[in-house]
PDB file of C-alpha atoms and ligand atoms in Angstrom:
ATOM      1  CA  UNK A   4       0.000   0.000   0.000  1.00 36.00           C
ATOM      2  CA  UNK A   5       1.770   3.200  -1.110  1.00 37.00           C
ATOM      3  CA  UNK A   6       1.433   6.386   0.915  1.00 43.00           C
ATOM      4  CA  UNK A   7       1.052   9.774  -0.693  1.00 43.00           C
ATOM      5  CA  UNK A   8       3.992  12.088   0.133  1.00 40.00           C
ATOM      6  CA  UNK A   9       1.991  14.562   2.213  1.00 42.00           C
ATOM      7  CA  UNK A  10      -0.281  12.372   4.251  1.00 45.00           C
ATOM      8  CA  UNK A  11      -0.651   8.974   5.838  1.00 48.00           C
ATOM      9  CA  UNK A  12      -3.509   8.302   3.407  1.00 46.00           C
ATOM     10  CA  UNK A  13      -2.894   5.440   1.001  1.00 54.00           C
ATOM     11  CA  UNK A  14      -2.986   7.091  -2.411  1.00 50.00           C
ATOM     12  CA  UNK A  15      -5.622   4.588  -3.581  1.00 58.00           C
ATOM     13  CA  UNK A  16      -8.218   5.455  -0.929  1.00 86.00           C
ATOM     14  CA  UNK A  17     -11.112   7.344  -2.509  1.00 94.00           C
ATOM     15  CA  UNK A  18     -13.530   9.386  -0.368  1.00 95.00           C
ATOM     16  CA  UNK A  19     -16.132   6.630  -0.625  1.00 95.00           C
ATOM     17  CA  UNK A  20     -13.555   4.051   0.430  1.00 95.00           C
ATOM     18  CA  UNK A  21     -12.487   6.115   3.461  1.00 96.00           C
ATOM     19  CA  UNK A  22     -16.126   6.413   4.533  1.00 96.00           C
ATOM     20  CA  UNK A  23     -16.663   2.697   3.997  1.00 95.00           C
ATOM     21  CA  UNK A  24     -13.690   1.813   6.162  1.00 96.00           C
ATOM     22  CA  UNK A  25     -14.869   4.154   8.924  1.00 97.00           C
ATOM     23  CA  UNK A  26     -18.628   3.542   8.805  1.00 97.00           C
ATOM     24  CA  UNK A  27     -19.179   0.291   6.931  1.00 94.00           C
ATOM     25  CA  UNK A  28     -22.132   0.118   4.579  1.00 89.00           C
ATOM     26  CA  UNK A  29     -23.381   3.635   5.355  1.00 88.00           C
ATOM     27  CA  UNK A  30     -23.028   5.862   2.329  1.00 89.00           C
ATOM     28  CA  UNK A  31     -22.592   9.630   2.335  1.00 94.00           C
ATOM     29  CA  UNK A  32     -22.553  11.751  -0.796  1.00 94.00           C
ATOM     30  CA  UNK A  33     -18.973  12.992  -1.187  1.00 93.00           C
ATOM     31  CA  UNK A  34     -19.726  15.807  -3.615  1.00 94.00           C
ATOM     32  CA  UNK A  35     -18.411  18.292  -1.009  1.00 94.00           C
ATOM     33  CA  UNK A  36     -15.211  16.360  -0.324  1.00 96.00           C
ATOM     34  CA  UNK A  37     -12.013  18.303   0.363  1.00 96.00           C
ATOM     35  CA  UNK A  38      -8.501  17.832   1.750  1.00 94.00           C
ATOM     36  CA  UNK A  39      -9.543  18.708   5.332  1.00 94.00           C
ATOM     37  CA  UNK A  40     -12.133  15.918   5.269  1.00 96.00           C
ATOM     38  CA  UNK A  41      -9.593  13.549   3.765  1.00 95.00           C
ATOM     39  CA  UNK A  42      -7.090  14.335   6.533  1.00 94.00           C
ATOM     40  CA  UNK A  43      -9.660  13.644   9.254  1.00 96.00           C
ATOM     41  CA  UNK A  44     -11.327  10.589   7.777  1.00 97.00           C
ATOM     42  CA  UNK A  45      -7.970   8.956   7.034  1.00 96.00           C
ATOM     43  CA  UNK A  46      -6.897   9.200  10.685  1.00 98.00           C
ATOM     44  CA  UNK A  47      -5.406   6.182  12.389  1.00 97.00           C
ATOM     45  CA  UNK A  48      -3.287   6.059  15.546  1.00 98.00           C
ATOM     46  CA  UNK A  49       0.342   5.220  14.807  1.00 98.00           C
ATOM     47  CA  UNK A  50       2.367   3.220  17.335  1.00 97.00           C
ATOM     48  CA  UNK A  51       5.567   2.469  15.343  1.00 97.00           C
ATOM     49  CA  UNK A  52       7.850   5.245  14.158  1.00 98.00           C
ATOM     50  CA  UNK A  53      11.015   5.793  12.165  1.00 98.00           C
ATOM     51  CA  UNK A  54      14.000   7.107  14.142  1.00 96.00           C
ATOM     52  CA  UNK A  55      13.791  10.388  12.235  1.00 97.00           C
ATOM     53  CA  UNK A  56      13.527  13.584  14.278  1.00 98.00           C
ATOM     54  CA  UNK A  57      10.577  15.914  13.878  1.00 98.00           C
ATOM     55  CA  UNK A  58      11.933  19.229  12.499  1.00 98.00           C
ATOM     56  CA  UNK A  59      11.404  22.140  14.871  1.00 98.00           C
ATOM     57  CA  UNK A  60       9.368  24.050  12.284  1.00 98.00           C
ATOM     58  CA  UNK A  61       7.023  21.069  11.957  1.00 98.00           C
ATOM     59  CA  UNK A  62       6.582  20.999  15.737  1.00 98.00           C
ATOM     60  CA  UNK A  63       5.907  24.729  15.785  1.00 98.00           C
ATOM     61  CA  UNK A  64       3.415  24.507  12.896  1.00 98.00           C
ATOM     62  CA  UNK A  65       1.570  21.779  14.805  1.00 98.00           C
ATOM     63  CA  UNK A  66       1.482  23.942  17.921  1.00 99.00           C
ATOM     64  CA  UNK A  67       0.332  26.933  15.853  1.00 99.00           C
ATOM     65  CA  UNK A  68      -2.568  24.742  14.673  1.00 98.00           C
ATOM     66  CA  UNK A  69      -3.229  23.836  18.319  1.00 99.00           C
ATOM     67  CA  UNK A  70      -3.217  27.513  19.267  1.00 99.00           C
ATOM     68  CA  UNK A  71      -5.711  28.169  16.483  1.00 98.00           C
ATOM     69  CA  UNK A  72      -8.334  25.929  18.100  1.00 98.00           C
ATOM     70  CA  UNK A  73     -11.273  27.612  19.781  1.00 98.00           C
ATOM     71  CA  UNK A  74     -10.682  28.230  23.486  1.00 98.00           C
ATOM     72  CA  UNK A  75     -13.269  28.786  26.218  1.00 97.00           C
ATOM     73  CA  UNK A  76     -13.752  32.558  26.716  1.00 98.00           C
ATOM     74  CA  UNK A  77     -10.291  33.065  25.206  1.00 98.00           C
ATOM     75  CA  UNK A  78      -8.772  31.763  28.457  1.00 98.00           C
ATOM     76  CA  UNK A  79      -6.271  29.458  26.674  1.00 98.00           C
ATOM     77  CA  UNK A  80      -6.161  27.272  29.757  1.00 99.00           C
ATOM     78  CA  UNK A  81      -3.718  24.750  28.322  1.00 99.00           C
ATOM     79  CA  UNK A  82      -0.006  24.276  27.774  1.00 99.00           C
ATOM     80  CA  UNK A  83       2.068  21.564  26.193  1.00 99.00           C
ATOM     81  CA  UNK A  84       5.487  20.166  27.104  1.00 99.00           C
ATOM     82  CA  UNK A  85       7.517  18.869  24.145  1.00 99.00           C
ATOM     83  CA  UNK A  86       9.804  16.045  25.264  1.00 98.00           C
ATOM     84  CA  UNK A  87      12.524  14.725  22.970  1.00 98.00           C
ATOM     85  CA  UNK A  88      15.208  13.710  25.468  1.00 98.00           C
ATOM     86  CA  UNK A  89      15.291   9.867  25.359  1.00 98.00           C
ATOM     87  CA  UNK A  90      15.934   9.559  29.109  1.00 98.00           C
ATOM     88  CA  UNK A  91      12.962  11.771  29.976  1.00 98.00           C
ATOM     89  CA  UNK A  92      10.791   9.901  27.457  1.00 98.00           C
ATOM     90  CA  UNK A  93      11.877   6.620  29.058  1.00 98.00           C
ATOM     91  CA  UNK A  94      10.768   7.869  32.473  1.00 98.00           C
ATOM     92  CA  UNK A  95       7.403   8.916  31.090  1.00 98.00           C
ATOM     93  CA  UNK A  96       7.053   5.601  29.230  1.00 98.00           C
ATOM     94  CA  UNK A  97       7.628   3.768  32.501  1.00 98.00           C
ATOM     95  CA  UNK A  98       4.967   5.874  34.231  1.00 98.00           C
ATOM     96  CA  UNK A  99       2.490   5.235  31.388  1.00 97.00           C
ATOM     97  CA  UNK A 100       3.388   1.581  30.876  1.00 95.00           C
ATOM     98  CA  UNK A 101       2.622  -0.304  28.693  1.00 94.00           C
ATOM     99  CA  UNK A 102       2.960   2.267  25.907  1.00 95.00           C
ATOM    100  CA  UNK A 103       6.272   1.479  24.131  1.00 96.00           C
ATOM    101  CA  UNK A 104       5.432   3.972  21.377  1.00 98.00           C
ATOM    102  CA  UNK A 105       6.643   6.716  23.757  1.00 98.00           C
ATOM    103  CA  UNK A 106      10.133   5.251  23.277  1.00 97.00           C
ATOM    104  CA  UNK A 107       9.756   4.713  19.533  1.00 96.00           C
ATOM    105  CA  UNK A 108       8.467   8.219  18.724  1.00 98.00           C
ATOM    106  CA  UNK A 109      11.139  10.951  18.566  1.00 98.00           C
ATOM    107  CA  UNK A 110       8.748  13.523  20.005  1.00 98.00           C
ATOM    108  CA  UNK A 111       6.355  13.217  22.916  1.00 98.00           C
ATOM    109  CA  UNK A 112       3.939  16.054  23.603  1.00 99.00           C
ATOM    110  CA  UNK A 113       2.344  16.219  27.038  1.00 99.00           C
ATOM    111  CA  UNK A 114      -0.836  18.285  27.010  1.00 99.00           C
ATOM    112  CA  UNK A 115      -1.737  20.112  30.181  1.00 99.00           C
ATOM    113  CA  UNK A 116      -4.951  21.439  31.622  1.00 98.00           C
ATOM    114  CA  UNK A 117      -3.226  24.566  32.883  1.00 98.00           C
ATOM    115  CA  UNK A 118      -4.780  26.971  35.376  1.00 98.00           C
ATOM    116  CA  UNK A 119      -1.403  28.023  36.800  1.00 98.00           C
ATOM    117  CA  UNK A 120      -0.828  30.781  34.242  1.00 98.00           C
ATOM    118  CA  UNK A 121      -4.319  32.180  34.835  1.00 98.00           C
ATOM    119  CA  UNK A 122      -3.738  32.146  38.604  1.00 98.00           C
ATOM    120  CA  UNK A 123      -0.670  34.349  38.063  1.00 98.00           C
ATOM    121  CA  UNK A 124      -2.628  36.636  35.755  1.00 98.00           C
ATOM    122  CA  UNK A 125      -5.370  36.963  38.401  1.00 98.00           C
ATOM    123  CA  UNK A 126      -2.917  37.732  41.198  1.00 98.00           C
ATOM    124  CA  UNK A 127      -1.003  40.223  39.019  1.00 98.00           C
ATOM    125  CA  UNK A 128      -4.335  41.990  38.520  1.00 98.00           C
ATOM    126  CA  UNK A 129      -5.114  42.134  42.217  1.00 98.00           C
ATOM    127  CA  UNK A 130      -7.631  39.274  42.196  1.00 98.00           C
ATOM    128  CA  UNK A 131      -7.537  35.971  44.031  1.00 96.00           C
ATOM    129  CA  UNK A 132      -8.792  34.099  40.977  1.00 98.00           C
ATOM    130  CA  UNK A 133     -11.363  32.200  43.034  1.00 98.00           C
ATOM    131  CA  UNK A 134     -13.207  31.319  39.820  1.00 98.00           C
ATOM    132  CA  UNK A 135     -10.379  28.861  39.146  1.00 98.00           C
ATOM    133  CA  UNK A 136     -11.334  26.842  42.224  1.00 98.00           C
ATOM    134  CA  UNK A 137     -14.375  25.212  40.670  1.00 98.00           C
ATOM    135  CA  UNK A 138     -14.804  21.956  38.789  1.00 98.00           C
ATOM    136  CA  UNK A 139     -15.954  24.114  35.872  1.00 98.00           C
ATOM    137  CA  UNK A 140     -12.466  25.607  35.494  1.00 98.00           C
ATOM    138  CA  UNK A 141     -10.742  22.207  35.571  1.00 98.00           C
ATOM    139  CA  UNK A 142     -13.198  20.868  33.004  1.00 98.00           C
ATOM    140  CA  UNK A 143     -12.765  23.963  30.855  1.00 98.00           C
ATOM    141  CA  UNK A 144      -8.977  23.547  30.926  1.00 98.00           C
ATOM    142  CA  UNK A 145      -9.246  19.858  29.997  1.00 98.00           C
ATOM    143  CA  UNK A 146     -11.594  20.764  27.123  1.00 98.00           C
ATOM    144  CA  UNK A 147      -9.238  23.505  25.907  1.00 98.00           C
ATOM    145  CA  UNK A 148      -6.266  21.109  26.004  1.00 99.00           C
ATOM    146  CA  UNK A 149      -8.236  18.466  24.090  1.00 99.00           C
ATOM    147  CA  UNK A 150      -9.358  20.818  21.338  1.00 99.00           C
ATOM    148  CA  UNK A 151      -5.823  22.174  20.959  1.00 99.00           C
ATOM    149  CA  UNK A 152      -4.268  18.707  20.830  1.00 99.00           C
ATOM    150  CA  UNK A 153      -6.704  17.429  18.237  1.00 98.00           C
ATOM    151  CA  UNK A 154      -5.966  20.414  15.995  1.00 98.00           C
ATOM    152  CA  UNK A 155      -2.289  19.493  16.297  1.00 98.00           C
ATOM    153  CA  UNK A 156      -3.077  15.874  15.406  1.00 98.00           C
ATOM    154  CA  UNK A 157      -4.824  16.912  12.203  1.00 98.00           C
ATOM    155  CA  UNK A 158      -1.951  19.272  11.374  1.00 97.00           C
ATOM    156  CA  UNK A 159       0.729  16.635  11.968  1.00 98.00           C
ATOM    157  CA  UNK A 160      -1.150  14.023   9.970  1.00 97.00           C
ATOM    158  CA  UNK A 161      -1.560  16.484   7.097  1.00 96.00           C
ATOM    159  CA  UNK A 162       2.237  16.808   7.092  1.00 97.00           C
ATOM    160  CA  UNK A 163       2.746  13.039   6.823  1.00 97.00           C
ATOM    161  CA  UNK A 164       3.424  12.381  10.500  1.00 98.00           C
ATOM    162  CA  UNK A 165       1.622   9.913  12.722  1.00 98.00           C
ATOM    163  CA  UNK A 166       0.435  10.357  16.292  1.00 98.00           C
ATOM    164  CA  UNK A 167      -0.989   8.403  19.193  1.00 98.00           C
ATOM    165  CA  UNK A 168      -2.673   9.838  22.265  1.00 98.00           C
ATOM    166  CA  UNK A 169      -1.451   8.459  25.574  1.00 98.00           C
ATOM    167  CA  UNK A 170      -4.053   8.465  28.328  1.00 98.00           C
ATOM    168  CA  UNK A 171      -1.495   6.546  30.381  1.00 97.00           C
ATOM    169  CA  UNK A 172      -0.195   9.952  31.532  1.00 98.00           C
ATOM    170  CA  UNK A 173      -3.036   9.798  34.063  1.00 98.00           C
ATOM    171  CA  UNK A 174      -1.766   6.536  35.600  1.00 97.00           C
ATOM    172  CA  UNK A 175       0.733   8.403  37.788  1.00 97.00           C
ATOM    173  CA  UNK A 176      -0.058  12.118  37.469  1.00 98.00           C
ATOM    174  CA  UNK A 177       2.011  13.287  40.434  1.00 98.00           C
ATOM    175  CA  UNK A 178       5.142  11.490  39.192  1.00 98.00           C
ATOM    176  CA  UNK A 179       4.521  12.798  35.663  1.00 98.00           C
ATOM    177  CA  UNK A 180       4.270  16.294  37.165  1.00 98.00           C
ATOM    178  CA  UNK A 181       7.622  15.791  38.892  1.00 98.00           C
ATOM    179  CA  UNK A 182       9.345  14.580  35.695  1.00 98.00           C
ATOM    180  CA  UNK A 183       8.069  17.619  33.790  1.00 98.00           C
ATOM    181  CA  UNK A 184       8.488  20.199  36.569  1.00 98.00           C
ATOM    182  CA  UNK A 185       4.807  21.102  36.457  1.00 98.00           C
ATOM    183  CA  UNK A 186       3.589  23.957  38.655  1.00 98.00           C
ATOM    184  CA  UNK A 187       0.520  23.512  40.921  1.00 98.00           C
ATOM    185  CA  UNK A 188      -2.804  23.707  39.088  1.00 98.00           C
ATOM    186  CA  UNK A 189      -1.409  22.127  35.941  1.00 98.00           C
ATOM    187  CA  UNK A 190      -2.243  18.534  35.081  1.00 98.00           C
ATOM    188  CA  UNK A 191      -1.166  16.257  32.231  1.00 98.00           C
ATOM    189  CA  UNK A 192      -4.477  15.198  30.690  1.00 98.00           C
ATOM    190  CA  UNK A 193      -2.787  13.019  28.051  1.00 98.00           C
ATOM    191  CA  UNK A 194       0.357  12.640  26.012  1.00 98.00           C
ATOM    192  CA  UNK A 195       0.758  12.448  22.245  1.00 98.00           C
ATOM    193  CA  UNK A 196       3.497  10.546  20.451  1.00 98.00           C
ATOM    194  CA  UNK A 197       4.535  12.244  17.213  1.00 98.00           C
ATOM    195  CA  UNK A 198       6.824  10.982  14.463  1.00 98.00           C
ATOM    196  CA  UNK A 199       7.130   9.625  10.960  1.00 98.00           C
ATOM    197  CA  UNK A 200       5.223   6.327  10.700  1.00 98.00           C
ATOM    198  CA  UNK A 201       7.235   3.160  10.125  1.00 97.00           C
ATOM    199  CA  UNK A 202       5.956   2.183   6.646  1.00 96.00           C
ATOM    200  CA  UNK A 203       6.598  -1.513   7.341  1.00 96.00           C
ATOM    201  CA  UNK A 204       3.899  -1.534  10.019  1.00 94.00           C
ATOM    202  CA  UNK A 205       0.506  -1.231   8.320  1.00 87.00           C
ATOM    203  CA  UNK A 206      -2.171   0.468  10.394  1.00 89.00           C
ATOM    204  CA  UNK A 207      -5.706   0.374   9.093  1.00 93.00           C
ATOM    205  CA  UNK A 208      -8.550   2.770   9.652  1.00 97.00           C
ATOM    206  CA  UNK A 209     -10.483   1.693  12.734  1.00 98.00           C
ATOM    207  CA  UNK A 210     -14.256   1.452  12.285  1.00 98.00           C
ATOM    208  CA  UNK A 211     -16.523   3.678  14.351  1.00 98.00           C
ATOM    209  CA  UNK A 212     -20.061   3.232  15.647  1.00 98.00           C
ATOM    210  CA  UNK A 213     -22.810   3.611  13.058  1.00 97.00           C
ATOM    211  CA  UNK A 214     -24.069   7.168  12.813  1.00 97.00           C
ATOM    212  CA  UNK A 215     -27.521   5.987  13.921  1.00 96.00           C
ATOM    213  CA  UNK A 216     -26.001   5.502  17.402  1.00 97.00           C
ATOM    214  CA  UNK A 217     -24.169   8.815  17.689  1.00 97.00           C
ATOM    215  CA  UNK A 218     -26.134  11.297  15.589  1.00 97.00           C
ATOM    216  CA  UNK A 219     -29.437  12.182  17.260  1.00 98.00           C
ATOM    217  CA  UNK A 220     -31.783  14.563  15.516  1.00 98.00           C
ATOM    218  CA  UNK A 221     -33.700  17.091  17.615  1.00 98.00           C
ATOM    219  CA  UNK A 222     -33.896  14.799  20.653  1.00 98.00           C
ATOM    220  CA  UNK A 223     -31.917  11.851  21.994  1.00 98.00           C
ATOM    221  CA  UNK A 224     -33.184   8.662  20.385  1.00 96.00           C
ATOM    222  CA  UNK A 225     -33.895   5.715  22.676  1.00 97.00           C
ATOM    223  CA  UNK A 226     -33.953   2.776  22.996  1.00 97.00           C
ATOM    224  CA  UNK A 227     -30.430   1.896  21.938  1.00 97.00           C
ATOM    225  CA  UNK A 228     -30.650  -0.318  18.848  1.00 97.00           C
ATOM    226  CA  UNK A 229     -29.265  -3.810  19.602  1.00 97.00           C
ATOM    227  CA  UNK A 230     -29.103  -4.462  15.855  1.00 97.00           C
ATOM    228  CA  UNK A 231     -26.851  -1.431  15.315  1.00 97.00           C
ATOM    229  CA  UNK A 232     -24.593  -2.539  18.172  1.00 98.00           C
ATOM    230  CA  UNK A 233     -24.414  -6.087  16.831  1.00 98.00           C
ATOM    231  CA  UNK A 234     -23.514  -4.856  13.361  1.00 97.00           C
ATOM    232  CA  UNK A 235     -20.714  -2.752  14.856  1.00 98.00           C
ATOM    233  CA  UNK A 236     -19.470  -5.728  16.849  1.00 98.00           C
ATOM    234  CA  UNK A 237     -19.266  -7.686  13.574  1.00 98.00           C
ATOM    235  CA  UNK A 238     -17.341  -4.893  11.835  1.00 98.00           C
ATOM    236  CA  UNK A 239     -14.929  -4.616  14.744  1.00 98.00           C
ATOM    237  CA  UNK A 240     -14.417  -8.391  14.690  1.00 98.00           C
ATOM    238  CA  UNK A 241     -13.522  -8.203  10.997  1.00 97.00           C
ATOM    239  CA  UNK A 242     -11.110  -5.335  11.731  1.00 97.00           C
ATOM    240  CA  UNK A 243      -9.508  -7.199  14.638  1.00 97.00           C
ATOM    241  CA  UNK A 244      -9.067 -10.349  12.545  1.00 96.00           C
ATOM    242  CA  UNK A 245      -7.498  -8.359   9.683  1.00 94.00           C
ATOM    243  CA  UNK A 246      -5.112  -6.644  12.145  1.00 93.00           C
ATOM    244  CA  UNK A 247      -4.103  -9.943  13.769  1.00 93.00           C
ATOM    245  CA  UNK A 248      -5.682  -8.806  17.051  1.00 94.00           C
ATOM    246  CA  UNK A 249      -7.773 -10.908  19.444  1.00 97.00           C
ATOM    247  CA  UNK A 250     -11.244 -11.082  17.880  1.00 98.00           C
ATOM    248  CA  UNK A 251     -13.540  -9.843  20.637  1.00 97.00           C
ATOM    249  CA  UNK A 252     -15.784  -7.247  19.008  1.00 98.00           C
ATOM    250  CA  UNK A 253     -16.507  -3.958  20.745  1.00 98.00           C
ATOM    251  CA  UNK A 254     -19.324  -4.206  23.298  1.00 98.00           C
ATOM    252  CA  UNK A 255     -17.697  -6.951  25.367  1.00 97.00           C
ATOM    253  CA  UNK A 256     -14.328  -5.175  25.442  1.00 97.00           C
ATOM    254  CA  UNK A 257     -15.851  -1.817  26.404  1.00 98.00           C
ATOM    255  CA  UNK A 258     -18.044  -3.396  29.092  1.00 98.00           C
ATOM    256  CA  UNK A 259     -14.854  -4.827  30.598  1.00 97.00           C
ATOM    257  CA  UNK A 260     -13.082  -1.468  30.477  1.00 97.00           C
ATOM    258  CA  UNK A 261     -15.807   0.168  32.560  1.00 97.00           C
ATOM    259  CA  UNK A 262     -16.844  -2.834  34.645  1.00 98.00           C
ATOM    260  CA  UNK A 263     -15.806  -1.493  38.047  1.00 98.00           C
ATOM    261  CA  UNK A 264     -13.386   0.829  39.831  1.00 97.00           C
ATOM    262  CA  UNK A 265     -10.542  -1.701  39.505  1.00 97.00           C
ATOM    263  CA  UNK A 266     -10.930  -1.561  35.699  1.00 97.00           C
ATOM    264  CA  UNK A 267      -9.742   2.056  35.853  1.00 96.00           C
ATOM    265  CA  UNK A 268      -6.336   0.778  37.012  1.00 91.00           C
ATOM    266  CA  UNK A 269      -5.709   3.410  39.654  1.00 92.00           C
ATOM    267  CA  UNK A 270      -7.439   6.264  37.838  1.00 96.00           C
ATOM    268  CA  UNK A 271     -10.454   5.762  40.128  1.00 96.00           C
ATOM    269  CA  UNK A 272      -8.458   7.880  42.618  1.00 96.00           C
ATOM    270  CA  UNK A 273      -8.080  10.776  40.209  1.00 97.00           C
ATOM    271  CA  UNK A 274     -10.244  13.261  42.115  1.00 97.00           C
ATOM    272  CA  UNK A 275      -7.998  13.096  45.179  1.00 97.00           C
ATOM    273  CA  UNK A 276      -4.862  13.187  43.034  1.00 97.00           C
ATOM    274  CA  UNK A 277      -6.034  16.199  41.046  1.00 98.00           C
ATOM    275  CA  UNK A 278      -6.852  17.958  44.322  1.00 98.00           C
ATOM    276  CA  UNK A 279      -3.363  17.113  45.604  1.00 97.00           C
ATOM    277  CA  UNK A 280      -2.008  18.837  42.487  1.00 98.00           C
ATOM    278  CA  UNK A 281      -3.633  22.092  43.531  1.00 98.00           C
ATOM    279  CA  UNK A 282      -7.033  22.018  41.848  1.00 98.00           C
ATOM    280  CA  UNK A 283      -9.870  22.605  44.301  1.00 98.00           C
ATOM    281  CA  UNK A 284     -12.726  21.172  42.175  1.00 98.00           C
ATOM    282  CA  UNK A 285     -15.447  22.870  44.236  1.00 98.00           C
TER     283      UNK A 285
HETATM  284  C1  FMN B 320      -7.512  10.709  25.252  1.00 82.24           C
HETATM  285  C2  FMN B 320      -6.992   9.457  24.564  1.00 82.24           C
HETATM  286  C3  FMN B 320      -6.113   8.635  25.224  1.00 82.24           C
HETATM  287  C4  FMN B 320      -5.576   7.508  24.578  1.00 82.24           C
HETATM  288  N1  FMN B 320      -4.654   6.750  25.232  1.00 82.24           N
HETATM  289  C5  FMN B 320      -4.043   5.747  24.572  1.00 82.24           C
HETATM  290  C6  FMN B 320      -2.983   5.022  25.217  1.00 82.24           C
HETATM  291  O1  FMN B 320      -2.636   5.262  26.389  1.00 82.24           O
HETATM  292  N2  FMN B 320      -2.368   4.056  24.503  1.00 82.24           N
HETATM  293  C7  FMN B 320      -2.721   3.757  23.210  1.00 82.24           C
HETATM  294  O2  FMN B 320      -2.109   2.876  22.612  1.00 82.24           O
HETATM  295  N3  FMN B 320      -3.713   4.436  22.574  1.00 82.24           N
HETATM  296  C8  FMN B 320      -4.372   5.417  23.226  1.00 82.24           C
HETATM  297  N4  FMN B 320      -5.353   6.142  22.601  1.00 82.24           N
HETATM  298  C9  FMN B 320      -5.683   5.853  21.195  1.00 82.24           C
HETATM  299  C10 FMN B 320      -7.014   5.116  21.083  1.00 82.24           C
HETATM  300  O3  FMN B 320      -6.836   3.788  21.495  1.00 82.24           O
HETATM  301  C11 FMN B 320      -7.456   5.182  19.629  1.00 82.24           C
HETATM  302  O4  FMN B 320      -7.666   6.531  19.262  1.00 82.24           O
HETATM  303  C12 FMN B 320      -8.753   4.400  19.401  1.00 82.24           C
HETATM  304  O5  FMN B 320      -8.554   3.047  19.633  1.00 82.24           O
HETATM  305  C13 FMN B 320      -9.251   4.594  17.970  1.00 82.24           C
HETATM  306  O6  FMN B 320      -8.261   4.191  17.046  1.00 82.24           O
HETATM  307  P1  FMN B 320      -7.720   5.194  15.930  1.00 82.24           P
HETATM  308  O7  FMN B 320      -7.203   6.421  16.615  1.00 82.24           O
HETATM  309  O8  FMN B 320      -6.636   4.439  15.202  1.00 82.24           O
HETATM  310  O9  FMN B 320      -8.874   5.498  15.038  1.00 82.24           O
HETATM  311  C14 FMN B 320      -5.954   7.213  23.246  1.00 82.24           C
HETATM  312  C15 FMN B 320      -6.870   8.045  22.589  1.00 82.24           C
HETATM  313  C16 FMN B 320      -7.381   9.152  23.240  1.00 82.24           C
HETATM  314  C17 FMN B 320      -8.354  10.047  22.500  1.00 82.24           C
END
């Protein structure tokens, strides 16, 4: 499968084919197709990289895209730490284990929900900044960081790089904070590996739920369609078989991931940890 020079999209994938891989039999008229849609619909997480550094201008273009994302009330309550040093990446990989792609990717971006800068701004303006003490502000910062990061993902992918989010940053947030020298009221919501994909490791487009389950018109549609879920399970089984993964479908795997507090693998204690990192979450 040959890749086009400017994207991770196989040159042969037509718009209809990209939609088929993502949504199965559902068809959407692609008359309004464009390169932005192509970049987003061709997305796949990349977990194997070439040992080729990411040029600084490419990093800075990706961050410029991130900075161009909408931000709640203009607060820009996020920051990002770019980590290239192999020893520091190894420490973070250990804290987010098992995510070996943090070692394989030359660049690891750690995205922060960051209220620390706003606290300083408040104090410099003679205010306590008590508005930062509420759950709303933490949520807002996490939303801002997520929107920024996803803009960067689309930008990097459009430049032929691959990425993979790393939620494992939340396995040991206090230790991650120590490795990165984070100030109070900043929290690593996730990491993002960035690099040039290893072309010898094929990564296919992962199917998503049928639109009938996610797109509600006017009001939320219930009951949940068992037929739609079953059809998605079948598509995921086909994908898993083609990728050489354990064939388990989707519903069973997801039910396991949310079965109980233990399934969160330590992240069930996040509220206390986030409070220990300076957020009040009132
Ligand atoms: C916030 C977030 C955290 C994630 N954390 C991890 C992770 O720790 N390790 C990993 O391999 N993939 C991680 N992923 C990638 C998802 O597994 C992946 O996006 C999902 O399976 C869909 O596959 P796709 O991105 O190839 O379409 C994460 C994705 C998101 C959005």
